[in-house]
Amino acid sequence: MRVFGRVPADADDDPARTDADAGADAADGPRADAGNGPRAHTHAVTARLRICTFLALLPVALYTAACLVYNAPDSPAKSRIQGVVAHVMQPYFWQDWQLFGPTPGSNDDLIYLTVRMRTAGSDQVVQTSPVEIEQAIDRAPRAFPLNPTKLPGIPLAFDAAANRYARMVTDFKKLPAAQRKAAQADLDKQYVPEFQEIQRFLSARAATMYPGADIVSVKAAFKTRPIIPFSERYVTPKPEEKSKGILETSWMDYVPGVAR
């Protein structure tokens, strides 16, 4: 009886198929070795592709991790690594979005400079009254509209840093008393570059305001003052503009030569 569709269990069980395969092999010539042929080349390409894919995704993964840490709630754990994260995020990705707000600002940021200097011909140190310096800097670009100075951007950056610092100090009050000192030390260490820039900037402004004086140290007080709405500017009595303190620095040594 003939059986249709039978498949031999092994190629050796079918003499006709064995002879046909042999003839095909002879016609095709010698086959490439599996270890040294196209399959090995495919493995090499796959390995290179995996390495390139990993290197391409590594910056994305690092940036994603930095975003998570940067936007996480303030905590002692975050403050320990925030310095590294800030160096990644702030120079390239951070902006003060108030610049692009669709509504006008509701307050003025103010910086008051206080200077200690020695009087001429004596070693007595005197202290000046606080002088507001940011408003004059903000008006500086009007002096030369064709090529306005970018100086107002400096106190704008200092205002943003002072607000962030003060906000984190306020948040530390919610921590247990045993953790506050360590958290404050980590925060101060993180903001060392910002305060060094403030120290140099205040020294330059002091040298400009008091030329020839023997300046010893400088100090800044950051304040904010609400802007009176247009609807209230002409009422009687005129609304009072009360400033509110945000942050006051300690006395910082004067840095000579920065005003040149």
Tab-separated table of C-alpha atoms in Angstrom:
chain	number	residue	atom	x	y	z
A	1	MET	CA	0.000	0.000	0.000
A	2	ARG	CA	1.274	3.464	-0.864
A	3	VAL	CA	1.343	6.008	1.944
A	4	PHE	CA	1.011	9.654	0.841
A	5	GLY	CA	2.942	12.426	2.596
A	6	ARG	CA	5.312	10.285	4.607
A	7	VAL	CA	8.269	12.198	6.003
A	8	PRO	CA	11.317	10.132	6.876
A	9	ALA	CA	12.346	10.385	10.516
A	10	ASP	CA	15.901	10.967	9.447
A	11	ALA	CA	17.558	12.022	6.225
A	12	ASP	CA	19.581	8.802	6.338
A	13	ASP	CA	16.343	6.786	6.024
A	14	ASP	CA	15.602	8.267	2.587
A	15	PRO	CA	18.240	7.267	0.050
A	16	ALA	CA	16.711	9.409	-2.677
A	17	ARG	CA	16.894	12.540	-0.550
A	18	THR	CA	20.442	11.793	0.493
A	19	ASP	CA	21.513	11.502	-3.137
A	20	ALA	CA	19.690	14.722	-4.042
A	21	ASP	CA	21.355	16.647	-1.222
A	22	ALA	CA	24.718	15.356	-2.248
A	23	GLY	CA	24.131	16.502	-5.814
A	24	ALA	CA	23.050	19.938	-4.649
A	25	ASP	CA	26.103	20.293	-2.474
A	26	ALA	CA	28.319	19.393	-5.369
A	27	ALA	CA	26.607	21.932	-7.616
A	28	ASP	CA	26.789	24.747	-5.052
A	29	GLY	CA	30.392	24.193	-4.242
A	30	PRO	CA	31.978	24.262	-0.800
A	31	ARG	CA	29.884	25.871	1.949
A	32	ALA	CA	31.178	28.622	4.193
A	33	ASP	CA	32.194	27.622	7.670
A	34	ALA	CA	29.581	28.673	10.198
A	35	GLY	CA	32.211	30.012	12.569
A	36	ASN	CA	33.988	32.302	10.119
A	37	GLY	CA	31.255	33.312	7.658
A	38	PRO	CA	28.386	35.796	7.538
A	39	ARG	CA	26.984	34.667	10.862
A	40	ALA	CA	30.134	35.792	12.724
A	41	HIS	CA	29.942	39.170	10.937
A	42	THR	CA	26.332	39.522	12.086
A	43	HIS	CA	27.375	38.940	15.697
A	44	ALA	CA	30.039	41.656	15.407
A	45	VAL	CA	27.526	44.163	14.004
A	46	THR	CA	25.057	43.313	16.766
A	47	ALA	CA	27.665	43.891	19.465
A	48	ARG	CA	28.616	47.287	18.030
A	49	LEU	CA	24.953	48.212	17.752
A	50	ARG	CA	24.366	47.338	21.397
A	51	ILE	CA	27.345	49.437	22.514
A	52	CYS	CA	26.226	52.436	20.425
A	53	THR	CA	22.677	52.106	21.750
A	54	PHE	CA	23.945	52.015	25.341
A	55	LEU	CA	26.150	55.081	24.836
A	56	ALA	CA	23.258	56.951	23.197
A	57	LEU	CA	20.818	56.152	26.013
A	58	LEU	CA	23.276	56.795	28.867
A	59	PRO	CA	22.992	60.645	28.729
A	60	VAL	CA	19.196	60.338	28.578
A	61	ALA	CA	19.196	58.121	31.664
A	62	LEU	CA	21.534	60.467	33.555
A	63	TYR	CA	19.461	63.509	32.621
A	64	THR	CA	16.261	61.751	33.704
A	65	ALA	CA	17.824	60.836	37.059
A	66	ALA	CA	19.040	64.429	37.501
A	67	CYS	CA	15.518	65.736	36.770
A	68	LEU	CA	14.024	63.409	39.367
A	69	VAL	CA	16.491	64.522	42.040
A	70	TYR	CA	16.261	68.209	41.062
A	71	ASN	CA	12.454	68.238	41.324
A	72	ALA	CA	12.198	65.989	44.365
A	73	PRO	CA	11.005	67.537	47.662
A	74	ASP	CA	13.762	69.085	49.770
A	75	SER	CA	15.284	66.685	52.267
A	76	PRO	CA	18.662	65.978	53.896
A	77	ALA	CA	19.244	63.142	51.430
A	78	LYS	CA	18.610	65.464	48.478
A	79	SER	CA	20.849	68.194	49.885
A	80	ARG	CA	23.803	65.775	49.961
A	81	ILE	CA	23.745	65.182	46.212
A	82	GLN	CA	22.031	68.341	44.994
A	83	GLY	CA	25.349	70.063	44.406
A	84	VAL	CA	26.282	67.600	41.655
A	85	VAL	CA	22.766	67.708	40.213
A	86	ALA	CA	22.763	71.522	40.197
A	87	HIS	CA	26.005	71.576	38.203
A	88	VAL	CA	24.255	69.442	35.563
A	89	MET	CA	20.869	71.174	35.483
A	90	GLN	CA	21.428	74.865	36.156
A	91	PRO	CA	24.076	75.837	33.560
A	92	TYR	CA	22.083	74.348	30.675
A	93	PHE	CA	18.475	73.592	31.642
A	94	TRP	CA	17.471	76.034	34.396
A	95	GLN	CA	15.698	79.316	33.632
A	96	ASP	CA	13.882	81.959	35.608
A	97	TRP	CA	10.470	81.484	34.011
A	98	GLN	CA	9.228	84.778	35.443
A	99	LEU	CA	10.852	86.372	32.399
A	100	PHE	CA	8.299	84.686	30.145
A	101	GLY	CA	5.237	85.082	32.357
A	102	PRO	CA	2.104	86.256	30.529
A	103	THR	CA	1.205	88.590	33.426
A	104	PRO	CA	3.289	91.496	34.781
A	105	GLY	CA	5.310	91.096	37.921
A	106	SER	CA	3.685	91.669	41.279
A	107	ASN	CA	6.754	92.669	43.293
A	108	ASP	CA	10.142	94.368	43.065
A	109	ASP	CA	13.285	92.600	44.220
A	110	LEU	CA	15.692	94.838	46.121
A	111	ILE	CA	19.310	94.451	47.222
A	112	TYR	CA	20.622	96.681	50.017
A	113	LEU	CA	24.388	97.054	50.331
A	114	THR	CA	26.077	97.910	53.634
A	115	VAL	CA	29.802	98.667	53.775
A	116	ARG	CA	32.362	98.810	56.546
A	117	MET	CA	35.384	101.036	55.863
A	118	ARG	CA	38.228	102.691	57.697
A	119	THR	CA	38.199	106.454	57.981
A	120	ALA	CA	41.071	108.388	56.445
A	121	GLY	CA	44.094	108.714	58.716
A	122	SER	CA	42.819	106.323	61.415
A	123	ASP	CA	42.051	102.693	62.106
A	124	GLN	CA	38.484	103.414	63.136
A	125	VAL	CA	35.953	101.334	61.197
A	126	VAL	CA	32.649	102.958	60.316
A	127	GLN	CA	29.527	101.395	58.863
A	128	THR	CA	27.417	102.966	56.141
A	129	SER	CA	23.657	102.964	56.023
A	130	PRO	CA	22.094	100.322	53.738
A	131	VAL	CA	21.902	101.566	50.145
A	132	GLU	CA	19.570	100.000	47.592
A	133	ILE	CA	21.605	99.142	44.481
A	134	GLU	CA	19.387	96.979	42.257
A	135	GLN	CA	17.033	99.700	41.000
A	136	ALA	CA	19.928	101.760	39.657
A	137	ILE	CA	21.350	98.664	37.945
A	138	ASP	CA	17.975	97.906	36.364
A	139	ARG	CA	17.919	101.412	34.847
A	140	ALA	CA	21.464	101.116	33.464
A	141	PRO	CA	20.475	99.729	30.008
A	142	ARG	CA	18.539	102.940	29.277
A	143	ALA	CA	21.799	104.872	29.216
A	144	PHE	CA	22.788	103.240	25.917
A	145	PRO	CA	19.781	101.545	24.259
A	146	LEU	CA	21.687	100.544	21.100
A	147	ASN	CA	23.993	98.263	23.075
A	148	PRO	CA	22.428	97.862	26.521
A	149	THR	CA	24.476	96.430	29.336
A	150	LYS	CA	23.669	92.951	30.614
A	151	LEU	CA	24.490	93.963	34.185
A	152	PRO	CA	20.843	93.654	35.389
A	153	GLY	CA	21.050	89.917	34.790
A	154	ILE	CA	23.551	89.563	37.639
A	155	PRO	CA	21.330	90.761	40.514
A	156	LEU	CA	18.426	88.901	38.885
A	157	ALA	CA	20.381	85.656	39.275
A	158	PHE	CA	21.314	86.608	42.850
A	159	ASP	CA	17.653	87.295	43.677
A	160	ALA	CA	16.670	83.851	42.398
A	161	ALA	CA	19.475	82.165	44.375
A	162	ALA	CA	18.567	84.072	47.549
A	163	ASN	CA	14.917	83.059	47.229
A	164	ARG	CA	15.810	79.389	46.739
A	165	TYR	CA	18.222	79.462	49.673
A	166	ALA	CA	15.716	81.162	51.978
A	167	ARG	CA	12.966	78.748	50.936
A	168	MET	CA	15.115	75.730	51.763
A	169	VAL	CA	16.143	77.216	55.115
A	170	THR	CA	12.461	77.659	55.923
A	171	ASP	CA	11.772	74.050	54.970
A	172	PHE	CA	14.539	72.878	57.304
A	173	LYS	CA	12.481	74.121	60.239
A	174	LYS	CA	10.125	71.207	59.611
A	175	LEU	CA	12.945	68.707	60.172
A	176	PRO	CA	13.755	67.182	63.548
A	177	ALA	CA	16.087	69.401	65.563
A	178	ALA	CA	18.875	66.808	65.402
A	179	GLN	CA	18.956	66.973	61.579
A	180	ARG	CA	18.810	70.742	61.062
A	181	LYS	CA	22.475	71.507	61.701
A	182	ALA	CA	23.718	68.910	59.217
A	183	ALA	CA	21.150	69.986	56.628
A	184	GLN	CA	22.179	73.645	57.016
A	185	ALA	CA	25.864	72.747	56.651
A	186	ASP	CA	25.158	70.815	53.446
A	187	LEU	CA	23.109	73.715	52.089
A	188	ASP	CA	25.846	76.261	52.857
A	189	LYS	CA	28.394	74.052	51.120
A	190	GLN	CA	26.160	73.774	48.077
A	191	TYR	CA	25.748	77.565	47.782
A	192	VAL	CA	29.428	78.459	48.242
A	193	PRO	CA	29.886	79.419	44.538
A	194	GLU	CA	26.807	81.676	44.604
A	195	PHE	CA	27.926	83.512	47.738
A	196	GLN	CA	31.446	83.919	46.369
A	197	GLU	CA	29.988	85.595	43.283
A	198	ILE	CA	27.829	87.810	45.491
A	199	GLN	CA	30.909	88.738	47.526
A	200	ARG	CA	32.807	89.789	44.394
A	201	PHE	CA	29.836	91.685	42.978
A	202	LEU	CA	29.224	93.610	46.214
A	203	SER	CA	32.915	94.428	46.464
A	204	ALA	CA	32.850	95.880	42.953
A	205	ARG	CA	29.745	97.972	43.705
A	206	ALA	CA	31.249	99.212	46.975
A	207	ALA	CA	34.447	100.283	45.214
A	208	THR	CA	32.351	102.159	42.629
A	209	MET	CA	30.183	103.886	45.249
A	210	TYR	CA	33.056	104.793	47.596
A	211	PRO	CA	36.121	105.418	45.401
A	212	GLY	CA	39.392	105.643	47.276
A	213	ALA	CA	37.893	104.359	50.537
A	214	ASP	CA	39.651	101.718	52.609
A	215	ILE	CA	36.859	99.153	52.474
A	216	VAL	CA	36.976	96.308	54.987
A	217	SER	CA	33.845	94.216	54.409
A	218	VAL	CA	30.454	94.187	52.708
A	219	LYS	CA	27.027	92.776	53.468
A	220	ALA	CA	23.801	92.410	51.481
A	221	ALA	CA	20.151	92.264	52.465
A	222	PHE	CA	17.693	90.842	49.919
A	223	LYS	CA	14.158	92.194	50.179
A	224	THR	CA	10.963	92.202	48.154
A	225	ARG	CA	8.377	94.963	47.801
A	226	PRO	CA	4.863	94.582	46.336
A	227	ILE	CA	4.112	96.630	43.229
A	228	ILE	CA	1.066	98.862	43.581
A	229	PRO	CA	-1.521	97.936	40.918
A	230	PHE	CA	-2.437	100.627	38.385
A	231	SER	CA	-5.960	100.743	39.788
A	232	GLU	CA	-4.611	101.848	43.181
A	233	ARG	CA	-1.779	104.210	42.255
A	234	TYR	CA	-3.851	107.375	42.287
A	235	VAL	CA	-6.069	106.738	45.283
A	236	THR	CA	-5.889	108.931	48.367
A	237	PRO	CA	-4.166	108.209	50.654
A	238	LYS	CA	-1.535	106.547	48.492
A	239	PRO	CA	-0.934	102.873	49.378
A	240	GLU	CA	2.223	102.204	51.322
A	241	GLU	CA	4.866	100.023	49.759
A	242	LYS	CA	6.231	97.829	52.529
A	243	SER	CA	9.321	95.776	51.836
A	244	LYS	CA	9.777	92.319	53.294
A	245	GLY	CA	13.145	90.781	54.122
A	246	ILE	CA	14.089	87.553	52.376
A	247	LEU	CA	17.730	86.936	53.253
A	248	GLU	CA	20.572	88.814	54.899
A	249	THR	CA	24.151	87.683	54.404
A	250	SER	CA	26.850	87.775	57.031
A	251	TRP	CA	29.749	90.220	56.719
A	252	MET	CA	32.016	89.203	53.846
A	253	ASP	CA	35.606	90.360	53.386
A	254	TYR	CA	36.111	92.965	50.698
A	255	VAL	CA	37.733	91.587	47.520
A	256	PRO	CA	40.108	94.243	46.145
A	257	GLY	CA	40.675	94.784	42.448
A	258	VAL	CA	37.384	93.327	41.161
A	259	ALA	CA	36.046	96.726	40.087
A	260	ARG	CA	38.835	97.319	37.572
